[in-house]
């Protein structure tokens, strides 16, 4: 919520930036609160894998954008 | 339920904001709500199936039965926590029937019996019992490096993760002694005779796990209870 408010105040319009920061926050917070109960850890891990894939897609698109010069996001 | 609700609301908000409103902050807010929903779903799954009160009753009744037995036999010696390699399958505690200045150190695996002979002398008899730490130690601990950091990681994973019995665990070594500091333990300490012999349930779990991790017998040398901290001092018999 704070991240969204801060970025919108500063006029950031790239969704990739918001999502990347949310993903980073997710990983930092889950790491700080670990270890979790094994049943909770399972869902945390699955969510982590999904978010990591999304993060990698964002990074790959950004790299492509730099290499080709075509705006993808 | 809350997790699913958040995830659903988040996906609706993000799609409406992206397709109709064309608002990046609102779309991002929707996405963050989906992530929060997933985290909330995970946390709701961490609730135990058995109520904590029921677990406490089961633990206390088990310990009371052992306590009655030990008091009846007049045993005052401290128990030795043995790794699974010295018992038949899982880490257990050996309570010597006779006081001995040198704690026993069995060299070969003990038989799977309640009353066992652990040495060559006639008085080398003891009770081999299963403690609260026996089951969890055999399930979740593997042989590890005796370095304090590795022991700390193994204990933290069980005490703060699987069992949720404390907020943090710190392990240090002073010579032959292993000192374990458990912050904000959930199990309350009571002054009963069984605890003099076996240690408190928390110390018992820690001792079983360290014995299993080090693959060596371990004794609870001392246990100190402070306001928000339990300090458990363990040593290996010489």
PDB file of C-alpha atoms in Angstrom:
ATOM      1  CA  UNK A   1       0.000   0.000   0.000  1.00  0.00           C
ATOM      2  CA  UNK A   2       2.810   2.409   0.975  1.00  0.00           C
ATOM      3  CA  UNK A   3       4.795   1.428  -2.109  1.00  0.00           C
ATOM      4  CA  UNK A   4       1.789   2.107  -4.338  1.00  0.00           C
ATOM      5  CA  UNK A   5       1.147   5.470  -2.662  1.00  0.00           C
ATOM      6  CA  UNK A   6       4.796   6.510  -2.854  1.00  0.00           C
ATOM      7  CA  UNK A   7       5.206   5.557  -6.524  1.00  0.00           C
ATOM      8  CA  UNK A   8       1.918   7.168  -7.582  1.00  0.00           C
ATOM      9  CA  UNK A   9       2.871  10.387  -5.747  1.00  0.00           C
ATOM     10  CA  UNK A  10       6.151  10.438  -7.690  1.00  0.00           C
ATOM     11  CA  UNK A  11       4.180   9.833 -10.907  1.00  0.00           C
ATOM     12  CA  UNK A  12       5.602   6.449 -11.819  1.00  0.00           C
ATOM     13  CA  UNK A  13       3.542   4.946 -14.619  1.00  0.00           C
ATOM     14  CA  UNK A  14       5.397   1.684 -15.339  1.00  0.00           C
ATOM     15  CA  UNK A  15       3.530  -1.330 -13.996  1.00  0.00           C
ATOM     16  CA  UNK A  16       6.733  -3.392 -14.201  1.00  0.00           C
ATOM     17  CA  UNK A  17       8.353  -1.159 -11.573  1.00  0.00           C
ATOM     18  CA  UNK A  18       5.462  -1.603  -9.136  1.00  0.00           C
ATOM     19  CA  UNK A  19       5.366  -5.370  -9.649  1.00  0.00           C
ATOM     20  CA  UNK A  20       9.157  -5.761  -9.320  1.00  0.00           C
ATOM     21  CA  UNK A  21       9.167  -3.868  -6.023  1.00  0.00           C
ATOM     22  CA  UNK A  22       6.198  -5.902  -4.699  1.00  0.00           C
ATOM     23  CA  UNK A  23       8.053  -9.100  -5.571  1.00  0.00           C
ATOM     24  CA  UNK A  24      11.216  -7.888  -3.847  1.00  0.00           C
ATOM     25  CA  UNK A  25       9.191  -6.894  -0.779  1.00  0.00           C
ATOM     26  CA  UNK A  26       7.538 -10.325  -0.759  1.00  0.00           C
ATOM     27  CA  UNK A  27      10.900 -12.107  -0.781  1.00  0.00           C
ATOM     28  CA  UNK A  28      12.406  -9.824   1.882  1.00  0.00           C
ATOM     29  CA  UNK A  29       9.413 -10.177   4.227  1.00  0.00           C
ATOM     30  CA  UNK A  30       9.120 -13.958   3.853  1.00  0.00           C
ATOM     31  CA  UNK A  31      12.872 -14.310   4.433  1.00  0.00           C
ATOM     32  CA  UNK A  32      12.749 -12.156   7.566  1.00  0.00           C
ATOM     33  CA  UNK A  33       9.851 -14.154   9.011  1.00  0.00           C
ATOM     34  CA  UNK A  34      11.148 -17.610   8.108  1.00  0.00           C
ATOM     35  CA  UNK A  35      11.123 -20.431   9.071  1.00  0.00           C
ATOM     36  CA  UNK A  36       7.397 -20.990   8.675  1.00  0.00           C
ATOM     37  CA  UNK A  37       5.230 -23.918   9.556  1.00  0.00           C
ATOM     38  CA  UNK A  38       5.796 -26.607   6.822  1.00  0.00           C
ATOM     39  CA  UNK A  39       2.210 -26.309   5.515  1.00  0.00           C
ATOM     40  CA  UNK A  40       2.492 -22.511   5.252  1.00  0.00           C
ATOM     41  CA  UNK A  41       5.986 -22.813   3.770  1.00  0.00           C
ATOM     42  CA  UNK A  42       4.571 -24.881   0.889  1.00  0.00           C
ATOM     43  CA  UNK A  43       2.239 -22.077  -0.266  1.00  0.00           C
ATOM     44  CA  UNK A  44       4.903 -19.424   0.406  1.00  0.00           C
ATOM     45  CA  UNK A  45       7.314 -21.401  -1.791  1.00  0.00           C
ATOM     46  CA  UNK A  46       4.790 -21.905  -4.622  1.00  0.00           C
ATOM     47  CA  UNK A  47       3.910 -18.178  -4.566  1.00  0.00           C
ATOM     48  CA  UNK A  48       7.636 -17.397  -4.518  1.00  0.00           C
ATOM     49  CA  UNK A  49       8.277 -19.536  -7.622  1.00  0.00           C
ATOM     50  CA  UNK A  50       5.411 -17.854  -9.500  1.00  0.00           C
ATOM     51  CA  UNK A  51       6.605 -14.374  -8.497  1.00  0.00           C
ATOM     52  CA  UNK A  52      10.184 -15.233  -9.425  1.00  0.00           C
ATOM     53  CA  UNK A  53       9.063 -16.313 -12.906  1.00  0.00           C
ATOM     54  CA  UNK A  54       7.127 -13.032 -13.293  1.00  0.00           C
ATOM     55  CA  UNK A  55      10.195 -11.102 -12.119  1.00  0.00           C
ATOM     56  CA  UNK A  56      12.411 -12.923 -14.623  1.00  0.00           C
ATOM     57  CA  UNK A  57       9.928 -12.173 -17.435  1.00  0.00           C
ATOM     58  CA  UNK A  58      10.003  -8.464 -16.494  1.00  0.00           C
ATOM     59  CA  UNK A  59      13.830  -8.495 -16.463  1.00  0.00           C
ATOM     60  CA  UNK A  60      13.988 -10.355 -19.804  1.00  0.00           C
ATOM     61  CA  UNK A  61      11.567  -7.895 -21.427  1.00  0.00           C
ATOM     62  CA  UNK A  62      13.605  -4.976 -20.074  1.00  0.00           C
ATOM     63  CA  UNK A  63      16.827  -6.482 -21.469  1.00  0.00           C
ATOM     64  CA  UNK A  64      15.129  -7.018 -24.854  1.00  0.00           C
ATOM     65  CA  UNK A  65      13.872  -3.454 -24.712  1.00  0.00           C
ATOM     66  CA  UNK A  66      17.419  -2.155 -24.191  1.00  0.00           C
ATOM     67  CA  UNK A  67      18.878  -4.400 -26.911  1.00  0.00           C
ATOM     68  CA  UNK A  68      16.230  -3.766 -29.573  1.00  0.00           C
ATOM     69  CA  UNK A  69      15.253  -0.247 -28.582  1.00  0.00           C
ATOM     70  CA  UNK A  70      11.579  -1.151 -28.950  1.00  0.00           C
ATOM     71  CA  UNK A  71       9.378  -0.357 -25.941  1.00  0.00           C
ATOM     72  CA  UNK A  72       7.787  -3.646 -24.818  1.00  0.00           C
ATOM     73  CA  UNK A  73       6.342  -2.733 -21.395  1.00  0.00           C
TER      74      UNK A  73
ATOM     75  CA  UNK B   1     -11.195 -17.565   3.322  1.00  0.00           C
ATOM     76  CA  UNK B   2      -9.654 -14.101   3.774  1.00  0.00           C
ATOM     77  CA  UNK B   3      -6.788 -15.074   1.469  1.00  0.00           C
ATOM     78  CA  UNK B   4      -9.133 -16.228  -1.287  1.00  0.00           C
ATOM     79  CA  UNK B   5     -11.261 -13.084  -0.844  1.00  0.00           C
ATOM     80  CA  UNK B   6      -8.227 -10.827  -1.137  1.00  0.00           C
ATOM     81  CA  UNK B   7      -6.930 -12.688  -4.192  1.00  0.00           C
ATOM     82  CA  UNK B   8     -10.345 -12.487  -5.883  1.00  0.00           C
ATOM     83  CA  UNK B   9     -10.838  -8.801  -5.025  1.00  0.00           C
ATOM     84  CA  UNK B  10      -7.284  -8.070  -6.181  1.00  0.00           C
ATOM     85  CA  UNK B  11      -7.753  -9.768  -9.540  1.00  0.00           C
ATOM     86  CA  UNK B  12     -11.050  -7.923 -10.114  1.00  0.00           C
ATOM     87  CA  UNK B  13      -9.528  -4.565  -9.141  1.00  0.00           C
ATOM     88  CA  UNK B  14      -6.454  -5.055 -11.311  1.00  0.00           C
ATOM     89  CA  UNK B  15      -8.442  -6.148 -14.390  1.00  0.00           C
ATOM     90  CA  UNK B  16     -11.009  -3.323 -14.059  1.00  0.00           C
ATOM     91  CA  UNK B  17      -8.285  -0.726 -13.425  1.00  0.00           C
ATOM     92  CA  UNK B  18      -6.167  -1.949 -16.330  1.00  0.00           C
ATOM     93  CA  UNK B  19      -8.907  -2.467 -18.941  1.00  0.00           C
ATOM     94  CA  UNK B  20     -11.464   0.229 -18.079  1.00  0.00           C
ATOM     95  CA  UNK B  21      -9.769   2.885 -15.944  1.00  0.00           C
ATOM     96  CA  UNK B  22      -6.277   2.616 -17.504  1.00  0.00           C
ATOM     97  CA  UNK B  23      -4.813   3.479 -14.104  1.00  0.00           C
ATOM     98  CA  UNK B  24      -1.383   2.017 -13.339  1.00  0.00           C
ATOM     99  CA  UNK B  25      -1.429   2.721  -9.546  1.00  0.00           C
ATOM    100  CA  UNK B  26      -4.840   1.039  -9.157  1.00  0.00           C
ATOM    101  CA  UNK B  27      -3.743  -1.927 -11.276  1.00  0.00           C
ATOM    102  CA  UNK B  28      -0.617  -2.209  -9.122  1.00  0.00           C
ATOM    103  CA  UNK B  29      -2.786  -2.024  -6.007  1.00  0.00           C
ATOM    104  CA  UNK B  30      -4.843  -4.925  -7.346  1.00  0.00           C
ATOM    105  CA  UNK B  31      -1.700  -6.970  -7.994  1.00  0.00           C
ATOM    106  CA  UNK B  32      -0.395  -6.241  -4.487  1.00  0.00           C
ATOM    107  CA  UNK B  33      -3.757  -7.408  -3.085  1.00  0.00           C
ATOM    108  CA  UNK B  34      -3.380 -10.711  -4.983  1.00  0.00           C
ATOM    109  CA  UNK B  35       0.103 -11.182  -3.433  1.00  0.00           C
ATOM    110  CA  UNK B  36      -1.309 -10.336   0.008  1.00  0.00           C
ATOM    111  CA  UNK B  37      -4.080 -12.873  -0.576  1.00  0.00           C
ATOM    112  CA  UNK B  38      -1.534 -15.604  -1.336  1.00  0.00           C
ATOM    113  CA  UNK B  39       0.451 -14.727   1.809  1.00  0.00           C
ATOM    114  CA  UNK B  40      -2.733 -14.671   3.878  1.00  0.00           C
ATOM    115  CA  UNK B  41      -3.746 -18.064   2.495  1.00  0.00           C
ATOM    116  CA  UNK B  42      -0.342 -19.472   3.468  1.00  0.00           C
ATOM    117  CA  UNK B  43      -0.585 -18.076   6.993  1.00  0.00           C
ATOM    118  CA  UNK B  44      -4.095 -19.433   7.509  1.00  0.00           C
ATOM    119  CA  UNK B  45      -2.750 -22.895   6.660  1.00  0.00           C
ATOM    120  CA  UNK B  46      -0.199 -22.633   9.473  1.00  0.00           C
ATOM    121  CA  UNK B  47      -2.938 -22.993  12.082  1.00  0.00           C
ATOM    122  CA  UNK B  48      -2.760 -26.335  13.847  1.00  0.00           C
ATOM    123  CA  UNK B  49      -5.380 -29.025  13.295  1.00  0.00           C
ATOM    124  CA  UNK B  50      -5.284 -30.022  16.969  1.00  0.00           C
ATOM    125  CA  UNK B  51      -6.098 -27.172  19.395  1.00  0.00           C
ATOM    126  CA  UNK B  52      -3.061 -26.145  21.510  1.00  0.00           C
ATOM    127  CA  UNK B  53      -5.009 -26.887  24.709  1.00  0.00           C
ATOM    128  CA  UNK B  54      -5.554 -30.490  23.583  1.00  0.00           C
ATOM    129  CA  UNK B  55      -1.843 -30.859  22.754  1.00  0.00           C
ATOM    130  CA  UNK B  56      -0.938 -29.515  26.211  1.00  0.00           C
ATOM    131  CA  UNK B  57      -3.263 -32.003  27.918  1.00  0.00           C
ATOM    132  CA  UNK B  58      -1.723 -34.889  25.958  1.00  0.00           C
ATOM    133  CA  UNK B  59       1.824 -33.705  26.752  1.00  0.00           C
ATOM    134  CA  UNK B  60       1.073 -33.240  30.453  1.00  0.00           C
ATOM    135  CA  UNK B  61      -0.648 -36.592  30.874  1.00  0.00           C
ATOM    136  CA  UNK B  62       2.286 -38.361  29.204  1.00  0.00           C
ATOM    137  CA  UNK B  63       4.822 -36.556  31.370  1.00  0.00           C
ATOM    138  CA  UNK B  64       2.757 -37.175  34.529  1.00  0.00           C
ATOM    139  CA  UNK B  65       2.817 -40.916  33.883  1.00  0.00           C
ATOM    140  CA  UNK B  66       6.622 -40.905  33.520  1.00  0.00           C
ATOM    141  CA  UNK B  67       6.872 -38.632  36.572  1.00  0.00           C
ATOM    142  CA  UNK B  68       4.869 -41.041  38.758  1.00  0.00           C
ATOM    143  CA  UNK B  69       7.075 -43.924  37.632  1.00  0.00           C
ATOM    144  CA  UNK B  70      10.314 -42.055  38.322  1.00  0.00           C
ATOM    145  CA  UNK B  71       9.129 -40.840  41.733  1.00  0.00           C
ATOM    146  CA  UNK B  72       7.995 -44.366  42.649  1.00  0.00           C
ATOM    147  CA  UNK B  73      11.407 -45.803  41.732  1.00  0.00           C
ATOM    148  CA  UNK B  74      13.178 -42.984  43.602  1.00  0.00           C
ATOM    149  CA  UNK B  75      15.358 -42.084  40.641  1.00  0.00           C
ATOM    150  CA  UNK B  76      17.284 -38.855  41.059  1.00  0.00           C
ATOM    151  CA  UNK B  77      19.958 -39.218  38.382  1.00  0.00           C
ATOM    152  CA  UNK B  78      19.953 -37.041  35.297  1.00  0.00           C
ATOM    153  CA  UNK B  79      18.938 -38.589  32.027  1.00  0.00           C
ATOM    154  CA  UNK B  80      21.237 -38.962  29.035  1.00  0.00           C
ATOM    155  CA  UNK B  81      19.781 -38.164  25.644  1.00  0.00           C
ATOM    156  CA  UNK B  82      20.898 -40.737  23.111  1.00  0.00           C
ATOM    157  CA  UNK B  83      20.931 -40.385  19.316  1.00  0.00           C
ATOM    158  CA  UNK B  84      19.071 -42.906  17.159  1.00  0.00           C
ATOM    159  CA  UNK B  85      22.364 -44.679  16.368  1.00  0.00           C
ATOM    160  CA  UNK B  86      22.571 -45.777  20.042  1.00  0.00           C
ATOM    161  CA  UNK B  87      18.922 -46.814  20.318  1.00  0.00           C
ATOM    162  CA  UNK B  88      16.620 -48.764  18.110  1.00  0.00           C
ATOM    163  CA  UNK B  89      15.353 -46.236  15.592  1.00  0.00           C
ATOM    164  CA  UNK B  90      14.719 -42.906  17.264  1.00  0.00           C
ATOM    165  CA  UNK B  91      16.522 -40.689  19.778  1.00  0.00           C
ATOM    166  CA  UNK B  92      15.555 -41.581  23.340  1.00  0.00           C
ATOM    167  CA  UNK B  93      16.499 -40.689  26.906  1.00  0.00           C
ATOM    168  CA  UNK B  94      18.308 -43.121  29.193  1.00  0.00           C
ATOM    169  CA  UNK B  95      17.641 -42.660  32.908  1.00  0.00           C
ATOM    170  CA  UNK B  96      20.235 -44.569  34.973  1.00  0.00           C
ATOM    171  CA  UNK B  97      18.657 -46.361  37.943  1.00  0.00           C
ATOM    172  CA  UNK B  98      21.695 -45.685  40.124  1.00  0.00           C
ATOM    173  CA  UNK B  99      23.530 -42.432  40.761  1.00  0.00           C
ATOM    174  CA  UNK B 100      26.938 -42.477  39.189  1.00  0.00           C
ATOM    175  CA  UNK B 101      29.574 -39.734  39.312  1.00  0.00           C
ATOM    176  CA  UNK B 102      30.401 -40.512  35.678  1.00  0.00           C
ATOM    177  CA  UNK B 103      27.371 -40.456  33.412  1.00  0.00           C
ATOM    178  CA  UNK B 104      27.073 -43.600  31.283  1.00  0.00           C
ATOM    179  CA  UNK B 105      28.149 -43.458  27.669  1.00  0.00           C
ATOM    180  CA  UNK B 106      26.797 -46.524  25.861  1.00  0.00           C
ATOM    181  CA  UNK B 107      29.106 -47.727  23.121  1.00  0.00           C
ATOM    182  CA  UNK B 108      26.717 -50.030  21.275  1.00  0.00           C
ATOM    183  CA  UNK B 109      23.021 -49.648  20.371  1.00  0.00           C
ATOM    184  CA  UNK B 110      20.698 -50.410  23.272  1.00  0.00           C
ATOM    185  CA  UNK B 111      17.864 -52.938  22.813  1.00  0.00           C
ATOM    186  CA  UNK B 112      14.330 -51.705  22.190  1.00  0.00           C
ATOM    187  CA  UNK B 113      13.165 -52.289  25.759  1.00  0.00           C
ATOM    188  CA  UNK B 114      11.972 -50.202  28.673  1.00  0.00           C
ATOM    189  CA  UNK B 115      14.555 -51.485  31.173  1.00  0.00           C
ATOM    190  CA  UNK B 116      17.972 -51.792  29.579  1.00  0.00           C
ATOM    191  CA  UNK B 117      21.471 -52.777  30.583  1.00  0.00           C
ATOM    192  CA  UNK B 118      23.925 -50.234  29.216  1.00  0.00           C
ATOM    193  CA  UNK B 119      27.244 -51.367  30.699  1.00  0.00           C
ATOM    194  CA  UNK B 120      29.169 -54.406  31.941  1.00  0.00           C
ATOM    195  CA  UNK B 121      28.537 -53.805  35.675  1.00  0.00           C
ATOM    196  CA  UNK B 122      25.420 -55.207  37.402  1.00  0.00           C
ATOM    197  CA  UNK B 123      24.305 -51.723  38.456  1.00  0.00           C
ATOM    198  CA  UNK B 124      24.493 -50.413  34.888  1.00  0.00           C
ATOM    199  CA  UNK B 125      20.748 -50.538  34.406  1.00  0.00           C
ATOM    200  CA  UNK B 126      18.460 -47.789  33.271  1.00  0.00           C
ATOM    201  CA  UNK B 127      15.110 -46.830  31.814  1.00  0.00           C
ATOM    202  CA  UNK B 128      14.996 -46.072  28.111  1.00  0.00           C
ATOM    203  CA  UNK B 129      12.119 -43.709  27.462  1.00  0.00           C
ATOM    204  CA  UNK B 130      10.675 -41.725  24.591  1.00  0.00           C
ATOM    205  CA  UNK B 131      10.637 -37.984  25.229  1.00  0.00           C
ATOM    206  CA  UNK B 132       8.784 -35.131  23.498  1.00  0.00           C
ATOM    207  CA  UNK B 133      11.879 -34.506  21.401  1.00  0.00           C
ATOM    208  CA  UNK B 134      12.260 -38.123  20.244  1.00  0.00           C
ATOM    209  CA  UNK B 135       9.645 -38.032  17.516  1.00  0.00           C
ATOM    210  CA  UNK B 136      10.397 -34.580  16.175  1.00  0.00           C
ATOM    211  CA  UNK B 137      14.163 -35.131  16.243  1.00  0.00           C
ATOM    212  CA  UNK B 138      13.964 -38.370  14.287  1.00  0.00           C
ATOM    213  CA  UNK B 139      11.658 -36.746  11.711  1.00  0.00           C
ATOM    214  CA  UNK B 140      13.354 -33.442  11.124  1.00  0.00           C
ATOM    215  CA  UNK B 141      16.998 -33.567  12.118  1.00  0.00           C
ATOM    216  CA  UNK B 142      19.766 -35.026  10.065  1.00  0.00           C
ATOM    217  CA  UNK B 143      23.371 -35.442  11.096  1.00  0.00           C
ATOM    218  CA  UNK B 144      24.928 -32.035  10.839  1.00  0.00           C
ATOM    219  CA  UNK B 145      28.140 -30.218  11.369  1.00  0.00           C
ATOM    220  CA  UNK B 146      28.648 -29.534  15.094  1.00  0.00           C
ATOM    221  CA  UNK B 147      29.275 -25.862  14.283  1.00  0.00           C
ATOM    222  CA  UNK B 148      26.961 -23.609  16.360  1.00  0.00           C
ATOM    223  CA  UNK B 149      25.548 -21.923  13.243  1.00  0.00           C
ATOM    224  CA  UNK B 150      24.435 -25.251  11.760  1.00  0.00           C
ATOM    225  CA  UNK B 151      22.939 -26.412  15.059  1.00  0.00           C
ATOM    226  CA  UNK B 152      21.179 -23.061  15.390  1.00  0.00           C
ATOM    227  CA  UNK B 153      19.676 -23.357  11.902  1.00  0.00           C
ATOM    228  CA  UNK B 154      18.464 -26.899  12.607  1.00  0.00           C
ATOM    229  CA  UNK B 155      16.953 -25.944  15.984  1.00  0.00           C
ATOM    230  CA  UNK B 156      15.356 -22.754  14.619  1.00  0.00           C
ATOM    231  CA  UNK B 157      13.704 -24.629  11.805  1.00  0.00           C
ATOM    232  CA  UNK B 158      12.032 -26.988  14.283  1.00  0.00           C
ATOM    233  CA  UNK B 159      11.373 -24.760  17.320  1.00  0.00           C
ATOM    234  CA  UNK B 160      10.292 -21.603  15.523  1.00  0.00           C
ATOM    235  CA  UNK B 161       9.043 -23.182  12.290  1.00  0.00           C
ATOM    236  CA  UNK B 162       7.540 -26.639  12.667  1.00  0.00           C
ATOM    237  CA  UNK B 163       6.570 -26.530  16.351  1.00  0.00           C
ATOM    238  CA  UNK B 164       6.224 -22.748  16.814  1.00  0.00           C
ATOM    239  CA  UNK B 165       7.409 -23.104  20.418  1.00  0.00           C
ATOM    240  CA  UNK B 166       9.664 -20.034  20.505  1.00  0.00           C
ATOM    241  CA  UNK B 167      10.500 -16.832  18.668  1.00  0.00           C
ATOM    242  CA  UNK B 168      14.227 -17.405  18.192  1.00  0.00           C
ATOM    243  CA  UNK B 169      17.032 -19.798  19.055  1.00  0.00           C
ATOM    244  CA  UNK B 170      20.697 -18.972  19.565  1.00  0.00           C
ATOM    245  CA  UNK B 171      23.431 -21.584  19.935  1.00  0.00           C
ATOM    246  CA  UNK B 172      26.957 -21.048  21.196  1.00  0.00           C
ATOM    247  CA  UNK B 173      29.683 -23.332  22.466  1.00  0.00           C
ATOM    248  CA  UNK B 174      31.946 -22.792  25.459  1.00  0.00           C
ATOM    249  CA  UNK B 175      34.549 -25.552  25.558  1.00  0.00           C
ATOM    250  CA  UNK B 176      32.659 -28.837  25.687  1.00  0.00           C
ATOM    251  CA  UNK B 177      29.408 -27.151  26.625  1.00  0.00           C
ATOM    252  CA  UNK B 178      26.666 -26.203  24.191  1.00  0.00           C
ATOM    253  CA  UNK B 179      24.562 -23.251  25.303  1.00  0.00           C
ATOM    254  CA  UNK B 180      21.145 -22.817  23.714  1.00  0.00           C
ATOM    255  CA  UNK B 181      19.187 -19.606  24.296  1.00  0.00           C
ATOM    256  CA  UNK B 182      15.499 -19.902  23.478  1.00  0.00           C
ATOM    257  CA  UNK B 183      13.708 -16.542  23.226  1.00  0.00           C
ATOM    258  CA  UNK B 184      10.043 -16.205  24.234  1.00  0.00           C
ATOM    259  CA  UNK B 185       9.333 -19.889  24.838  1.00  0.00           C
ATOM    260  CA  UNK B 186       5.623 -20.812  24.701  1.00  0.00           C
ATOM    261  CA  UNK B 187       5.891 -23.793  27.080  1.00  0.00           C
ATOM    262  CA  UNK B 188       5.701 -22.713  30.694  1.00  0.00           C
ATOM    263  CA  UNK B 189       8.204 -24.116  33.170  1.00  0.00           C
ATOM    264  CA  UNK B 190       6.858 -25.985  36.189  1.00  0.00           C
ATOM    265  CA  UNK B 191       8.813 -27.147  39.186  1.00  0.00           C
ATOM    266  CA  UNK B 192       8.204 -30.891  39.179  1.00  0.00           C
ATOM    267  CA  UNK B 193      10.577 -33.746  39.845  1.00  0.00           C
ATOM    268  CA  UNK B 194      10.423 -35.116  36.325  1.00  0.00           C
ATOM    269  CA  UNK B 195      11.966 -31.874  35.077  1.00  0.00           C
ATOM    270  CA  UNK B 196      14.930 -32.370  37.444  1.00  0.00           C
ATOM    271  CA  UNK B 197      15.541 -35.704  35.800  1.00  0.00           C
ATOM    272  CA  UNK B 198      14.562 -35.151  32.158  1.00  0.00           C
ATOM    273  CA  UNK B 199      14.674 -31.369  31.944  1.00  0.00           C
ATOM    274  CA  UNK B 200      11.704 -29.241  30.906  1.00  0.00           C
ATOM    275  CA  UNK B 201       9.864 -30.327  27.728  1.00  0.00           C
ATOM    276  CA  UNK B 202      11.637 -27.566  25.791  1.00  0.00           C
ATOM    277  CA  UNK B 203      15.074 -28.584  27.082  1.00  0.00           C
ATOM    278  CA  UNK B 204      14.188 -32.189  26.375  1.00  0.00           C
ATOM    279  CA  UNK B 205      13.333 -31.369  22.756  1.00  0.00           C
ATOM    280  CA  UNK B 206      16.557 -29.346  22.373  1.00  0.00           C
ATOM    281  CA  UNK B 207      18.673 -32.120  23.937  1.00  0.00           C
ATOM    282  CA  UNK B 208      17.132 -34.848  21.745  1.00  0.00           C
ATOM    283  CA  UNK B 209      17.701 -32.786  18.641  1.00  0.00           C
ATOM    284  CA  UNK B 210      21.296 -31.916  19.490  1.00  0.00           C
ATOM    285  CA  UNK B 211      22.072 -35.540  20.386  1.00  0.00           C
ATOM    286  CA  UNK B 212      20.670 -36.611  17.021  1.00  0.00           C
ATOM    287  CA  UNK B 213      22.420 -33.853  15.110  1.00  0.00           C
ATOM    288  CA  UNK B 214      25.803 -34.541  16.700  1.00  0.00           C
ATOM    289  CA  UNK B 215      25.262 -38.307  16.853  1.00  0.00           C
ATOM    290  CA  UNK B 216      26.525 -38.237  20.449  1.00  0.00           C
ATOM    291  CA  UNK B 217      24.893 -38.692  23.869  1.00  0.00           C
ATOM    292  CA  UNK B 218      23.995 -35.364  25.507  1.00  0.00           C
ATOM    293  CA  UNK B 219      23.169 -34.346  29.090  1.00  0.00           C
ATOM    294  CA  UNK B 220      21.211 -31.297  30.210  1.00  0.00           C
ATOM    295  CA  UNK B 221      23.748 -29.744  32.547  1.00  0.00           C
ATOM    296  CA  UNK B 222      21.726 -26.720  33.623  1.00  0.00           C
ATOM    297  CA  UNK B 223      18.567 -24.894  32.721  1.00  0.00           C
ATOM    298  CA  UNK B 224      17.913 -21.258  33.561  1.00  0.00           C
ATOM    299  CA  UNK B 225      14.560 -19.539  33.184  1.00  0.00           C
ATOM    300  CA  UNK B 226      14.573 -15.809  32.694  1.00  0.00           C
ATOM    301  CA  UNK B 227      11.629 -13.552  31.912  1.00  0.00           C
ATOM    302  CA  UNK B 228      11.562 -14.011  28.145  1.00  0.00           C
ATOM    303  CA  UNK B 229      14.359 -16.471  27.723  1.00  0.00           C
ATOM    304  CA  UNK B 230      15.320 -20.058  28.577  1.00  0.00           C
ATOM    305  CA  UNK B 231      19.017 -20.862  28.687  1.00  0.00           C
ATOM    306  CA  UNK B 232      19.774 -24.538  28.297  1.00  0.00           C
ATOM    307  CA  UNK B 233      23.310 -25.757  28.925  1.00  0.00           C
ATOM    308  CA  UNK B 234      24.156 -29.129  27.447  1.00  0.00           C
ATOM    309  CA  UNK B 235      27.277 -31.242  27.557  1.00  0.00           C
ATOM    310  CA  UNK B 236      28.441 -34.540  26.173  1.00  0.00           C
ATOM    311  CA  UNK B 237      29.456 -37.164  28.762  1.00  0.00           C
ATOM    312  CA  UNK B 238      33.211 -37.719  28.975  1.00  0.00           C
TER     313      UNK B 238
END
